[in-house]
XYZ file of C-alpha atoms in Angstrom:
781
model
C 16.544 -39.677 -38.209
C 12.986 -40.535 -39.261
C 13.463 -44.126 -38.067
C 14.877 -43.028 -34.733
C 12.116 -40.482 -34.245
C 9.468 -43.029 -35.179
C 10.853 -45.522 -32.667
C 10.962 -42.824 -29.993
C 7.406 -41.708 -30.609
C 5.865 -45.130 -30.659
C 7.815 -46.668 -27.818
C 7.154 -43.729 -25.541
C 3.681 -42.596 -26.488
C 2.082 -45.950 -27.188
C 3.660 -48.215 -24.571
C 4.156 -45.850 -21.646
C 1.563 -47.272 -19.233
C 0.176 -44.240 -17.430
C -0.098 -42.160 -20.584
C -1.609 -44.985 -22.582
C -4.192 -45.817 -19.953
C -5.391 -42.248 -19.541
C -5.619 -41.713 -23.287
C -7.581 -44.953 -23.786
C -10.072 -43.873 -21.158
C -10.525 -40.517 -22.850
C -11.010 -41.729 -26.378
C -12.999 -44.864 -25.672
C -15.778 -42.507 -24.546
C -16.000 -41.064 -28.059
C -17.514 -43.736 -30.272
C -16.996 -41.739 -33.452
C -13.262 -42.105 -32.988
C -13.160 -45.858 -32.459
C -12.699 -48.017 -35.565
C -13.942 -51.541 -36.019
C -10.693 -52.957 -34.654
C -10.900 -50.692 -31.575
C -7.820 -48.726 -32.572
C -6.795 -45.991 -30.180
C -6.764 -42.405 -31.358
C -4.216 -39.807 -30.296
C -3.731 -36.256 -31.471
C -0.647 -35.463 -33.536
C 0.787 -32.412 -35.278
C 2.282 -33.222 -38.672
C 5.012 -30.853 -39.831
C 5.584 -30.908 -43.603
C 7.829 -29.309 -46.186
C 5.408 -27.207 -48.296
C 7.718 -27.462 -51.307
C 7.203 -31.229 -51.376
C 3.528 -31.028 -52.315
C 2.975 -33.439 -55.204
C 1.957 -31.582 -58.368
C -1.390 -33.399 -58.890
C -2.778 -31.786 -55.746
C -4.478 -28.439 -56.258
C -3.667 -27.202 -52.738
C -1.837 -28.230 -49.606
C -5.197 -28.946 -47.998
C -5.914 -31.575 -50.660
C -2.473 -33.085 -50.125
C -3.023 -33.303 -46.368
C -6.441 -34.881 -46.931
C -4.845 -37.568 -49.085
C -2.391 -38.376 -46.298
C -5.300 -39.015 -43.948
C -7.432 -41.038 -46.360
C -4.548 -43.145 -47.657
C -3.534 -44.113 -44.130
C -6.915 -45.451 -43.017
C -10.437 -46.221 -44.128
C -11.671 -44.458 -40.992
C -12.944 -40.927 -41.561
C -10.629 -38.465 -39.828
C -10.961 -34.691 -39.886
C -8.405 -31.996 -39.347
C -8.203 -30.138 -36.052
C -5.987 -27.314 -37.344
C -4.346 -26.508 -40.676
C -1.046 -24.633 -40.367
C 0.194 -22.562 -43.293
C 2.104 -19.548 -41.958
C 4.769 -20.109 -39.292
C 4.740 -23.828 -39.871
C 3.144 -25.974 -42.544
C 1.087 -29.037 -41.800
C -1.922 -30.089 -39.793
C -3.115 -31.614 -36.553
C -5.510 -34.559 -36.364
C -6.508 -37.507 -34.206
C -4.783 -40.610 -35.563
C -4.523 -44.309 -34.830
C -1.018 -45.742 -34.290
C -1.151 -47.177 -37.815
C -2.143 -43.833 -39.341
C 0.568 -42.026 -37.413
C 3.228 -44.474 -38.560
C 2.068 -44.268 -42.172
C 1.967 -40.445 -42.230
C 5.312 -40.154 -40.465
C 6.934 -42.162 -43.272
C 5.199 -40.291 -46.102
C 7.085 -38.153 -48.582
C 7.297 -34.497 -47.529
C 6.446 -35.098 -43.865
C 9.317 -33.728 -41.798
C 8.148 -34.859 -38.396
C 5.145 -35.985 -36.396
C 4.637 -34.531 -32.919
C 2.293 -36.114 -30.372
C 0.097 -33.357 -28.964
C 0.994 -32.475 -25.402
C -0.582 -30.508 -22.608
C 1.058 -27.497 -20.981
C 0.068 -25.824 -17.738
C 0.080 -22.204 -16.623
C 2.850 -21.039 -14.303
C 0.691 -20.079 -11.692
C -0.515 -1.848 -8.333
C 2.638 -1.430 -7.066
C 5.028 -3.086 -9.478
C 5.133 -0.156 -12.000
C 6.279 2.140 -9.206
C 8.793 -0.398 -7.917
C 10.277 -0.718 -11.403
C 10.738 3.025 -11.631
C 8.199 3.587 -14.400
C 6.707 6.465 -12.411
C 10.058 8.221 -12.878
C 9.619 8.349 -16.643
C 8.504 11.597 -18.170
C 4.673 11.666 -18.178
C 4.610 12.453 -21.894
C 6.743 9.386 -22.630
C 4.718 7.040 -20.406
C 1.372 8.307 -21.673
C 2.327 7.893 -25.314
C 4.481 4.777 -25.090
C 3.103 1.610 -26.558
C 0.055 3.040 -28.329
C 1.112 1.463 -31.626
C 2.387 -1.748 -30.039
C 0.174 -4.821 -29.810
C 0.763 -7.526 -27.207
C -0.685 -10.954 -27.908
C -1.539 -13.001 -24.804
C -1.827 -16.787 -25.077
C -3.669 -17.694 -21.939
C -7.153 -18.333 -20.506
C -8.873 -15.404 -22.221
C -10.053 -12.085 -20.815
C -12.931 -10.442 -18.943
C -13.559 -7.586 -21.398
C -15.838 -5.437 -19.200
C -13.115 -4.890 -16.609
C -12.074 -1.204 -16.279
C -8.444 -2.221 -16.858
C -9.432 -2.771 -20.484
C -11.257 0.516 -21.039
C -10.084 2.517 -24.062
C -10.558 6.048 -22.738
C -8.208 8.473 -24.445
C -6.626 5.926 -26.772
C -5.895 6.789 -30.375
C -7.359 4.751 -33.261
C -6.343 1.111 -33.588
C -2.890 0.746 -35.216
C -3.046 0.505 -38.987
C -1.020 -2.709 -39.083
C -3.668 -4.626 -37.094
C -5.412 -7.312 -39.175
C -7.082 -9.358 -36.438
C -10.679 -9.713 -35.295
C -12.967 -10.333 -32.359
C -14.430 -13.812 -32.539
C -17.882 -14.418 -31.158
C -18.739 -17.251 -28.829
C -20.504 -18.070 -25.598
C -20.912 -14.763 -23.720
C -18.636 -12.849 -26.094
C -19.371 -10.761 -29.199
C -17.799 -8.087 -31.400
C -18.899 -5.261 -29.118
C -16.665 -6.600 -26.332
C -13.626 -5.323 -28.209
C -12.545 -1.691 -28.304
C -9.425 0.404 -28.875
C -7.684 -1.276 -25.911
C -8.833 -4.873 -26.415
C -8.531 -4.865 -30.181
C -8.759 -8.589 -30.858
C -9.840 -11.844 -29.239
C -9.790 -15.424 -30.507
C -10.156 -18.860 -28.942
C -8.660 -22.236 -29.853
C -10.205 -25.410 -28.473
C -9.891 -27.982 -31.271
C -6.823 -29.667 -29.845
C -8.228 -29.578 -26.330
C -11.523 -31.170 -27.374
C -9.717 -33.868 -29.356
C -7.375 -34.620 -26.476
C -10.054 -34.780 -23.778
C -12.976 -35.773 -25.945
C -15.065 -32.767 -24.871
C -15.028 -29.170 -23.736
C -16.291 -28.641 -20.228
C -19.788 -27.413 -19.516
C -20.305 -23.619 -19.678
C -20.762 -23.654 -15.898
C -17.001 -24.209 -15.629
C -15.847 -22.728 -18.936
C -16.805 -20.370 -21.766
C -16.332 -21.596 -25.302
C -15.252 -18.148 -26.359
C -12.450 -15.665 -25.556
C -14.184 -14.897 -22.241
C -12.070 -15.817 -19.227
C -13.552 -18.145 -16.627
C -10.237 -18.907 -14.916
C -8.953 -15.364 -14.211
C -5.299 -15.990 -15.089
C -5.489 -14.454 -18.562
C -7.311 -11.369 -17.280
C -4.689 -10.941 -14.560
C -1.597 -11.173 -16.797
C -3.113 -8.957 -19.504
C -3.712 -6.185 -16.982
C -0.167 -6.491 -15.591
C 1.357 -5.863 -19.007
C -1.040 -3.374 -20.552
C -3.924 -2.568 -18.211
C -5.400 0.930 -18.339
C -5.098 3.072 -15.163
C -7.755 2.296 -12.542
C -7.832 4.477 -9.430
C -8.877 3.176 -6.043
C -7.936 -0.396 -6.902
C -7.281 -3.016 -4.244
C -8.029 -6.526 -3.103
C -10.466 -5.843 -0.259
C -8.323 -2.937 0.915
C -4.953 -4.596 0.382
C -2.451 -3.207 -2.159
C -4.674 -0.164 -2.631
C -4.002 2.715 -5.016
C -3.629 3.210 -8.755
C -3.470 -0.027 -10.741
C -2.090 0.118 -14.250
C -0.044 -2.040 -16.567
C 3.598 -1.611 -17.503
C 2.519 -0.135 -20.850
C -0.945 1.323 -20.145
C -1.393 2.476 -23.736
C -0.366 -0.746 -25.444
C -3.083 -2.681 -27.256
C -4.213 -6.127 -26.167
C -4.958 -9.094 -28.417
C -6.178 -12.254 -26.673
C -5.635 -15.811 -27.892
C -7.387 -18.198 -25.547
C -5.545 -21.530 -25.658
C -5.881 -22.648 -22.031
C -8.937 -24.368 -20.584
C -9.867 -26.044 -17.317
C -7.423 -28.944 -17.712
C -4.576 -27.164 -19.496
C -3.301 -25.822 -22.808
C -2.808 -28.054 -25.847
C 0.264 -27.623 -28.002
C -1.709 -27.967 -31.240
C -3.931 -25.059 -30.172
C -0.919 -22.970 -29.127
C 0.650 -23.445 -32.569
C -2.588 -22.343 -34.226
C -2.680 -19.279 -31.953
C 0.909 -18.362 -32.869
C -0.035 -18.501 -36.543
C -3.056 -16.245 -36.090
C -1.141 -13.815 -33.873
C 1.533 -13.289 -36.521
C -1.054 -12.862 -39.267
C -3.030 -10.464 -37.068
C -0.033 -8.180 -36.615
C 1.028 -8.516 -32.963
C 4.441 -7.117 -32.026
C 4.926 -9.061 -28.802
C 3.762 -12.484 -27.630
C 3.387 -13.108 -23.905
C 3.056 -16.748 -22.914
C 2.986 -17.646 -19.220
C 3.010 -21.407 -19.488
C 5.485 -24.252 -19.427
C 7.441 -25.835 -22.247
C 9.160 -29.184 -22.511
C 12.899 -29.690 -22.057
C 13.230 -31.648 -25.304
C 15.799 -30.873 -28.008
C 14.591 -28.027 -30.188
C 13.657 -30.236 -33.168
C 11.304 -32.213 -30.904
C 9.752 -29.153 -29.262
C 7.060 -27.424 -31.309
C 6.953 -24.383 -29.025
C 10.659 -23.821 -29.694
C 9.961 -24.166 -33.402
C 7.046 -21.727 -33.659
C 8.769 -19.193 -31.395
C 11.852 -19.188 -33.638
C 9.616 -18.658 -36.658
C 7.969 -15.776 -34.767
C 11.429 -14.319 -34.047
C 12.193 -14.428 -37.771
C 9.133 -12.236 -38.272
C 10.414 -9.641 -35.800
C 8.163 -10.747 -32.905
C 9.461 -10.508 -29.341
C 8.414 -13.600 -27.359
C 8.450 -13.521 -23.552
C 7.754 -16.581 -21.446
C 7.748 -17.547 -17.789
C 10.647 -19.583 -16.429
C 8.531 -22.010 -14.411
C 7.739 -22.551 -10.742
C 9.895 -25.609 -10.056
C 12.589 -23.827 -8.055
C 14.844 -23.871 -6.255
C 15.875 -27.114 -7.973
C 19.023 -26.948 -10.078
C 18.426 -26.920 -13.880
C 14.644 -26.696 -13.481
C 14.212 -23.922 -16.050
C 11.686 -24.280 -18.868
C 11.400 -22.326 -22.135
C 15.111 -22.681 -22.826
C 15.605 -21.461 -26.433
C 17.819 -18.368 -26.719
C 15.296 -16.688 -29.045
C 12.747 -16.621 -26.196
C 13.143 -14.140 -23.323
C 12.680 -16.319 -20.242
C 11.625 -14.540 -17.059
C 12.181 -15.655 -13.464
C 10.468 -14.491 -10.284
C 11.410 -11.669 -7.936
C 9.699 -9.890 -5.047
C 8.699 -6.241 -4.622
C 8.971 -3.984 -1.581
C 5.381 -4.359 -0.438
C 4.139 -6.489 2.422
C 0.898 -7.474 4.124
C 2.067 -8.113 7.696
C -0.089 -10.065 10.102
C 0.456 -11.255 13.661
C -0.291 -14.511 15.424
C -0.088 -14.027 19.180
C 0.310 -17.361 20.930
C -1.072 -18.100 24.354
C 2.461 -18.261 25.780
C 3.084 -14.637 24.776
C 5.222 -15.343 21.703
C 4.280 -13.172 18.711
C 4.650 -14.728 15.259
C 4.888 -12.534 12.156
C 3.350 -13.671 8.902
C 1.437 -12.172 5.989
C -2.236 -12.151 5.058
C -4.627 -10.664 2.512
C -7.709 -12.334 3.988
C -7.774 -10.701 7.407
C -9.074 -7.235 8.181
C -8.436 -5.070 11.199
C -12.139 -5.299 12.008
C -12.144 -9.106 11.923
C -13.778 -10.879 14.849
C -10.660 -13.048 15.027
C -8.750 -10.130 16.512
C -11.050 -10.147 19.547
C -9.903 -12.668 22.101
C -8.184 -16.019 21.640
C -9.165 -19.135 19.710
C -8.054 -22.734 20.077
C -5.131 -23.852 17.913
C -5.135 -27.257 16.218
C -2.202 -28.878 14.410
C -3.407 -30.254 11.079
C -0.087 -31.948 10.328
C 2.000 -32.182 7.165
C 0.043 -32.276 3.910
C 1.671 -33.216 0.613
C -1.190 -34.059 -1.733
C -4.806 -33.292 -2.539
C -5.893 -36.239 -0.390
C -6.497 -34.656 2.977
C -9.239 -35.144 5.531
C -9.987 -33.593 8.900
C -12.375 -34.356 11.700
C -15.078 -31.717 12.013
C -15.012 -32.233 15.761
C -11.300 -31.390 15.927
C -11.221 -28.340 13.638
C -14.602 -26.661 14.205
C -14.172 -23.240 15.800
C -10.383 -23.557 15.762
C -7.408 -21.985 14.018
C -5.693 -24.826 12.127
C -1.941 -24.999 11.421
C -1.100 -26.797 8.145
C 2.388 -27.616 6.892
C 2.237 -28.148 3.135
C 4.908 -29.469 0.800
C 5.218 -29.252 -2.960
C 2.613 -27.849 -5.304
C -0.463 -29.242 -3.596
C -3.874 -27.508 -3.941
C -3.650 -25.086 -1.030
C -6.852 -23.235 -1.966
C -8.827 -26.476 -1.694
C -7.219 -27.110 1.670
C -8.522 -23.795 2.984
C -11.965 -24.438 1.525
C -12.079 -27.861 3.158
C -11.276 -26.389 6.556
C -13.903 -23.668 6.151
C -16.570 -26.225 5.248
C -15.738 -28.116 8.447
C -16.175 -25.042 10.605
C -12.583 -23.892 11.149
C -12.350 -20.145 11.809
C -8.880 -19.583 10.310
C -5.845 -21.297 8.840
C -2.146 -20.775 9.479
C -0.212 -22.219 6.557
C 3.431 -22.884 5.784
C 4.295 -23.516 2.129
C 7.502 -25.427 2.845
C 10.516 -25.267 0.547
C 8.714 -23.455 -2.277
C 8.216 -20.454 0.044
C 10.474 -20.981 3.092
C 10.181 -17.421 4.363
C 6.413 -17.252 3.975
C 6.369 -14.460 1.387
C 3.418 -15.649 -0.722
C 0.020 -14.466 0.440
C -2.926 -16.161 -1.238
C -6.627 -15.202 -1.487
C -7.954 -18.129 0.529
C -11.671 -18.380 1.156
C -10.888 -18.839 4.865
C -9.004 -16.181 6.897
C -5.364 -17.245 6.514
C -1.914 -16.242 7.698
C 1.136 -17.479 5.782
C 4.260 -18.083 7.876
C 7.781 -19.278 7.144
C 9.278 -22.639 8.055
C 10.944 -21.419 11.259
C 7.798 -19.654 12.443
C 5.701 -22.741 11.697
C 8.036 -24.825 13.853
C 7.558 -22.455 16.790
C 3.786 -22.707 16.458
C 3.905 -26.504 16.143
C 6.106 -26.821 19.245
C 3.723 -24.618 21.208
C 0.650 -26.634 20.156
C 2.263 -29.963 20.988
C 3.571 -28.781 24.361
C 0.429 -27.021 25.584
C -2.663 -28.564 27.157
C -4.840 -25.815 25.693
C -3.040 -24.009 22.855
C -4.698 -20.743 21.850
C -3.886 -17.772 19.629
C -5.092 -14.367 18.542
C -4.569 -13.167 14.963
C -4.522 -9.665 13.526
C -3.667 -7.793 10.333
C -1.570 -4.665 9.850
C -2.897 -4.017 6.346
C -0.496 -3.004 3.577
C 3.024 -1.677 4.109
C 4.863 -0.145 1.149
C 8.301 1.316 0.521
C 11.144 -0.166 2.526
C 8.799 -2.851 3.843
C 11.515 -5.404 3.165
C 14.641 -5.838 1.018
C 13.688 -6.247 -2.605
C 13.967 -7.810 -4.978
C 14.668 -11.279 -3.645
C 14.656 -14.273 -5.988
C 11.538 -16.244 -5.050
C 12.296 -19.767 -3.938
C 9.753 -21.230 -6.372
C 11.364 -19.564 -9.403
C 12.916 -22.175 -11.706
C 16.695 -22.089 -11.953
C 19.494 -22.684 -14.407
C 21.726 -23.923 -15.762
C 20.026 -24.453 -19.075
C 19.788 -28.228 -19.483
C 18.923 -27.918 -23.196
C 21.872 -25.647 -24.044
C 24.236 -25.192 -21.045
C 26.068 -22.358 -22.798
C 22.957 -20.150 -22.909
C 22.099 -18.312 -19.687
C 18.594 -18.948 -18.370
C 16.577 -17.318 -16.988
C 17.412 -14.204 -18.957
C 16.103 -11.787 -16.310
C 13.760 -11.694 -13.334
C 10.777 -9.406 -12.741
C 8.115 -8.821 -10.045
C 6.008 -11.919 -9.478
C 5.117 -12.247 -5.787
C 1.820 -10.856 -4.452
C 1.009 -8.947 -7.639
C -2.302 -7.090 -7.933
C -4.091 -7.557 -11.242
C -7.534 -7.531 -12.835
C -9.836 -10.476 -12.194
C -12.691 -12.246 -13.926
C -16.232 -11.958 -12.625
C -16.896 -15.628 -13.316
C -15.171 -17.163 -10.320
C -13.952 -16.240 -6.851
C -10.325 -15.233 -6.254
C -9.488 -18.623 -4.711
C -11.074 -20.438 -7.691
C -12.881 -22.871 -5.396
C -16.580 -23.549 -5.839
C -17.768 -22.201 -2.483
C -15.960 -18.865 -2.935
C -18.737 -16.345 -3.635
C -16.470 -13.286 -3.584
C -16.217 -11.311 -6.834
C -13.482 -8.677 -6.476
C -12.375 -6.503 -9.396
C -8.748 -7.273 -8.591
C -6.899 -10.266 -7.229
C -3.420 -10.891 -5.831
C -1.418 -13.722 -7.395
C 2.150 -15.047 -7.413
C 4.220 -17.082 -9.865
C 6.542 -16.641 -12.819
C 3.278 -16.210 -14.749
C 3.180 -12.746 -13.211
C 6.834 -12.009 -14.055
C 6.404 -12.657 -17.777
C 3.807 -9.897 -18.477
C 5.963 -7.359 -16.639
C 8.660 -7.980 -19.252
C 6.106 -8.079 -22.089
C 4.824 -4.667 -21.043
C 8.273 -3.145 -20.697
C 9.186 -4.610 -24.093
C 6.144 -2.804 -25.516
C 7.442 0.517 -24.180
C 10.897 -0.163 -25.625
C 9.377 -1.125 -28.977
C 7.307 2.055 -29.089
C 10.350 4.231 -28.362
C 12.512 2.242 -30.798
C 10.102 0.955 -33.475
C 12.955 -0.228 -35.696
C 14.354 -2.552 -33.030
C 13.889 -6.288 -33.391
C 13.475 -8.842 -30.610
C 17.214 -9.300 -30.089
C 17.820 -5.578 -29.499
C 14.944 -5.447 -26.999
C 16.216 -8.521 -25.191
C 19.764 -7.194 -25.063
C 18.565 -3.854 -23.674
C 16.661 -5.653 -20.902
C 19.603 -7.896 -20.004
C 22.566 -5.505 -20.193
C 20.862 -2.798 -18.110
C 19.414 -5.092 -15.450
C 20.221 -4.857 -11.757
C 22.063 -7.422 -9.654
C 21.505 -5.425 -6.459
C 18.453 -4.657 -4.389
C 16.506 -1.783 -5.884
C 15.675 1.354 -3.934
C 14.271 3.812 -6.414
C 13.080 5.995 -3.556
C 16.486 6.756 -2.091
C 19.379 8.559 -3.674
C 22.006 6.245 -2.222
C 24.892 4.218 -3.565
C 24.491 0.468 -3.542
C 27.330 -1.542 -2.055
C 28.315 -5.162 -2.674
C 26.528 -6.100 0.522
C 23.225 -5.273 -1.125
C 23.319 -7.999 -3.757
C 20.003 -9.613 -4.671
C 19.344 -12.506 -2.297
C 18.022 -15.989 -2.949
C 15.047 -16.736 -0.709
C 15.828 -20.449 -0.625
C 19.317 -19.976 0.882
C 19.248 -16.494 2.397
C 22.540 -15.867 0.595
C 23.491 -13.845 -2.464
C 21.791 -15.085 -5.616
C 23.701 -15.871 -8.807
C 22.949 -15.709 -12.550
C 21.426 -19.193 -12.539
C 18.855 -17.691 -10.159
C 18.271 -14.250 -11.698
C 19.861 -14.414 -15.153
C 21.421 -11.097 -16.084
C 19.525 -9.463 -13.194
C 16.284 -7.732 -12.304
C 14.826 -5.613 -15.100
C 15.363 -1.839 -14.948
C 12.956 -0.331 -17.520
C 14.237 3.231 -17.394
C 17.776 2.170 -18.281
C 16.556 -0.378 -20.848
C 14.995 2.439 -22.880
C 18.475 3.872 -23.445
C 21.059 1.041 -23.218
C 23.756 2.732 -25.306
C 24.896 -0.512 -26.940
C 23.144 -3.777 -27.786
C 24.174 -7.308 -28.713
C 22.372 -7.773 -32.025
C 21.269 -11.145 -33.383
C 19.552 -12.107 -36.605
C 17.682 -15.181 -37.799
C 20.735 -16.523 -39.647
C 22.764 -16.245 -36.448
C 20.428 -18.779 -34.859
C 20.682 -21.106 -37.854
C 24.474 -20.967 -37.540
C 24.060 -21.596 -33.812
C 22.035 -24.759 -34.480
C 24.782 -25.947 -36.812
C 27.361 -25.378 -34.088
C 25.244 -27.463 -31.717
C 25.598 -30.328 -34.225
C 21.955 -30.493 -35.201
C 21.617 -32.401 -38.477
C 20.435 -30.790 -41.703
C 17.071 -32.485 -41.361
C 16.693 -31.387 -37.743
C 17.520 -27.793 -38.669
C 14.991 -28.043 -41.502
C 12.380 -29.115 -38.942
C 13.272 -26.234 -36.595
C 13.660 -23.446 -39.147
C 11.623 -24.604 -42.127
C 14.631 -23.943 -44.333
C 17.561 -25.928 -45.650
C 20.869 -25.090 -43.992
C 24.388 -25.680 -45.248
C 26.417 -26.176 -42.099
C 29.632 -26.786 -44.052
C 29.920 -23.032 -44.597
C 29.627 -22.242 -40.915
C 32.808 -20.959 -39.323
C 33.783 -20.950 -35.671
C 31.738 -17.892 -34.857
C 29.686 -17.852 -31.673
C 26.156 -16.788 -30.866
C 26.245 -13.087 -30.018
C 24.329 -13.600 -26.760
C 24.532 -10.921 -24.006
C 25.945 -13.423 -21.489
C 28.823 -15.891 -21.325
C 28.358 -19.293 -19.721
C 30.992 -22.030 -19.824
C 31.674 -25.279 -17.998
C 34.872 -25.122 -15.945
C 35.985 -28.414 -17.446
C 36.074 -26.728 -20.873
C 38.278 -23.875 -19.696
C 41.131 -25.832 -18.194
C 44.559 -24.182 -18.019
C 44.765 -23.583 -21.766
C 41.738 -21.339 -21.586
C 38.989 -20.489 -24.025
C 38.094 -17.478 -26.157
C 34.701 -15.890 -26.687
C 33.793 -13.456 -29.444
C 31.047 -10.878 -29.199
C 29.764 -7.882 -31.165
C 28.138 -4.651 -29.969
C 25.954 -2.295 -31.950
C 25.812 1.415 -31.143
C 22.229 2.585 -30.551
C 23.174 5.825 -28.813
C 21.510 8.661 -30.683
C 24.512 10.856 -29.975
C 26.405 8.622 -32.400
C 30.062 9.053 -31.494
C 30.854 7.330 -28.200
C 33.840 5.677 -26.501
C 33.625 2.726 -24.111
C 36.185 1.119 -21.814
C 36.063 -2.515 -20.657
C 36.109 -3.453 -16.987
C 35.961 -6.986 -15.609
C 34.514 -7.541 -12.137
C 34.585 -10.758 -10.115
C 36.503 -13.972 -10.803
C 39.819 -12.494 -9.578
C 42.068 -15.133 -8.065
C 40.250 -17.927 -9.878
C 40.178 -16.947 -13.535
C 42.032 -14.338 -15.540
C 39.811 -12.477 -17.979
C 41.336 -10.578 -20.882
C 39.391 -8.275 -23.204
C 40.754 -7.320 -26.642
C 40.483 -4.478 -27.453
C 40.020 -2.816 -24.078
C 38.364 0.203 -25.667
C 35.666 0.550 -28.305
C 35.110 3.783 -30.197
C 31.921 4.189 -32.217
C 31.753 6.953 -34.799
C 28.099 6.629 -35.824
C 24.794 5.106 -34.822
C 24.178 1.455 -35.809
C 27.931 0.867 -36.152
C 29.029 -2.597 -35.014
C 32.339 -3.430 -33.332
C 33.650 -6.826 -32.233
C 35.810 -7.860 -29.297
C 37.353 -10.981 -27.772
C 37.101 -12.264 -24.217
C 39.910 -14.634 -23.214
C 39.286 -16.754 -20.109
C 42.231 -18.511 -18.443
C 42.337 -20.433 -15.192
C 44.696 -19.072 -12.568
C 47.514 -21.480 -11.706
C 47.639 -23.121 -8.313
C 44.061 -22.304 -7.389
C 42.335 -25.098 -5.539
C 38.698 -25.788 -6.294
C 36.539 -24.364 -3.509
C 33.237 -24.014 -5.240
C 31.258 -25.213 -8.246
C 30.277 -21.761 -9.494
C 32.301 -18.689 -10.361
C 30.542 -15.447 -11.287
C 31.769 -12.191 -12.777
C 30.883 -9.690 -15.469
C 32.311 -7.638 -18.288
C 31.075 -4.056 -18.100
C 31.561 -1.571 -20.911
C 31.627 1.893 -19.309
C 30.916 4.879 -21.496
C 33.822 7.281 -21.140
C 32.396 10.602 -20.020
C 28.859 9.272 -20.275
C 26.159 7.429 -18.313
C 25.879 4.091 -20.094
C 27.012 0.798 -18.557
C 26.614 -2.299 -20.690
C 26.886 -5.386 -18.506
C 27.546 -8.914 -19.766
C 27.496 -11.672 -17.085
C 30.279 -14.261 -17.071
C 29.399 -17.578 -15.442
C 31.753 -20.531 -15.057
C 30.279 -23.642 -13.483
C 31.469 -27.127 -12.730
C 29.401 -29.988 -14.108
C 30.995 -32.196 -11.476
C 29.395 -30.111 -8.707
């Protein structure tokens, strides 16, 4: 395995042209890292077996130092030393050093450092949290600490005030680190800890950017970290809005939860070596939940350090939530695939910011905007329309003569820098922009805080405007805003087109995403260091900003998990995850109406306009109120995941790398991972069928409860049998097992590549419904 891994690392990371060239440019600028033979330096994380430390060495640090000095005469220093979740170090190495260390006794694996990127109020009300008893909501989460690995925080923001909070939880062992513009006094009983990690970033890029564009401290220059922290655990702030839009009370999911910040993301991204160091500190500090809104690789688990440290965090009872990614609606685009991570996709809420574009031919186009006001001069009279064309990259240029004084229509594709596009038009004298986001937002649901007045429209609406411009000698338009519309503004939730989708390419039998949560046009706290569009000429400094992305979905789940943890302090991460999944909704949510939901009100997929499926929304959209009292949970322990890795045919050495422990897979039976979802390839079912085995744990405080199984969906295609059909629990924490037999119906022609159903355990004479999705998909399409 070591030989294969060594070949993989060196062929890919040292001969891949684009990567090699960029790394040479970075490190050739740092003369202290260039040896006499001009060897290139790259950053690696060395994972070691701590039990293999040779006896002559007084400490692991001395052992690691010997590995560096014995591999080269060049002086090399450590970036990070890891000694909690994982054991080892990170350092900048030459190819020769890396090869030597990788073959040294006790070194399990060597990981090239890699860069991750962020997956870039009304949501508590939409989720039904306002329906919780005030006493429960006001007390929930006060002893729960959420650790955010992001861009830092703006500590003076009122969302992080500690008014009325009890003393800091006794299990907290962290600290507030000082740095540029940040000191101990910036922490309080809400923001109880703050650290920053830049060693890996500085080694990778050769520098840390100038303070004008970054703070070398926990202070947030970007705004993303401030935003997500407030979504999960922000204190109540009345009269909040983004320049009048989304106005009202802004508060986090768990307004009494404590916040601990671990700044790992900088201007150009987040380095894996820094993230690992942050995980270590977070566990030592005493966090209960880790919220990480950034992307992971799709490598096998033994080659993915984020998978490794998150499993180690799980073993310590830490709930880890992560964003699913913004690469939808592509099939199998999901990131953060391990089953021990709760992966969150993107859904909408029932709030809108309608705006109108009245064309000169009398046609009225509906869009959305958060940059227009009803008093805007643009609403008075008509302005010339100009078609800016299709734009797919950051390389765009316009003629000042053509755009000055005009409203410019831009059709964008992919994840191009739309904020810079708006800024470019403003600098050239355009008065407004009409933008279509293409396939990532086909219905024009995402409204962004552009520095230029902007209306977002869908693909069909953009086509109407384009046709009018091209067919008219003097195309003109008038634009206006209708402000904010809430409650019943539109069907919700809808799976956002940009939300990454399953199936899980790493482990097809594990459903991903796990759930979806609000993530489109979400109001959250904002830094005072940069404008809401993040472009240089944006001089606005609002207290709150509106953002979209699975980055916003993740902290919703982190906050709800904090409430669940505070109500059930003895629950581990698997119980919390199960409660979120088995109580989730697969229908549109109308908390304001006492009506029954019919099958016609299934959650829709924005990209198709049709009903979404579990590869879009996982188990469903989170329902916090029900998750607090799920009745039954699918429990999982650390050993269950070790057995799972054995069943996936990982080798002993690979499992040692992932878990840090030796595993004996010869003792593993044919048991299955007790995951709260069933996913199987149709080719594996066949006519002989397949059996699944699951286990439920009674967490109903009433103790004695009876449940009856009901299977929905799949009729006419697959026959689903459940044995036994009833479960009777006599006490709390009792565990009962059952079998699900799946058989293909005879004579059924293949009409689709995806079959969806569910097993629902109904409490007899009670309120609980425990739902387990069943997904059968064809790998042959």
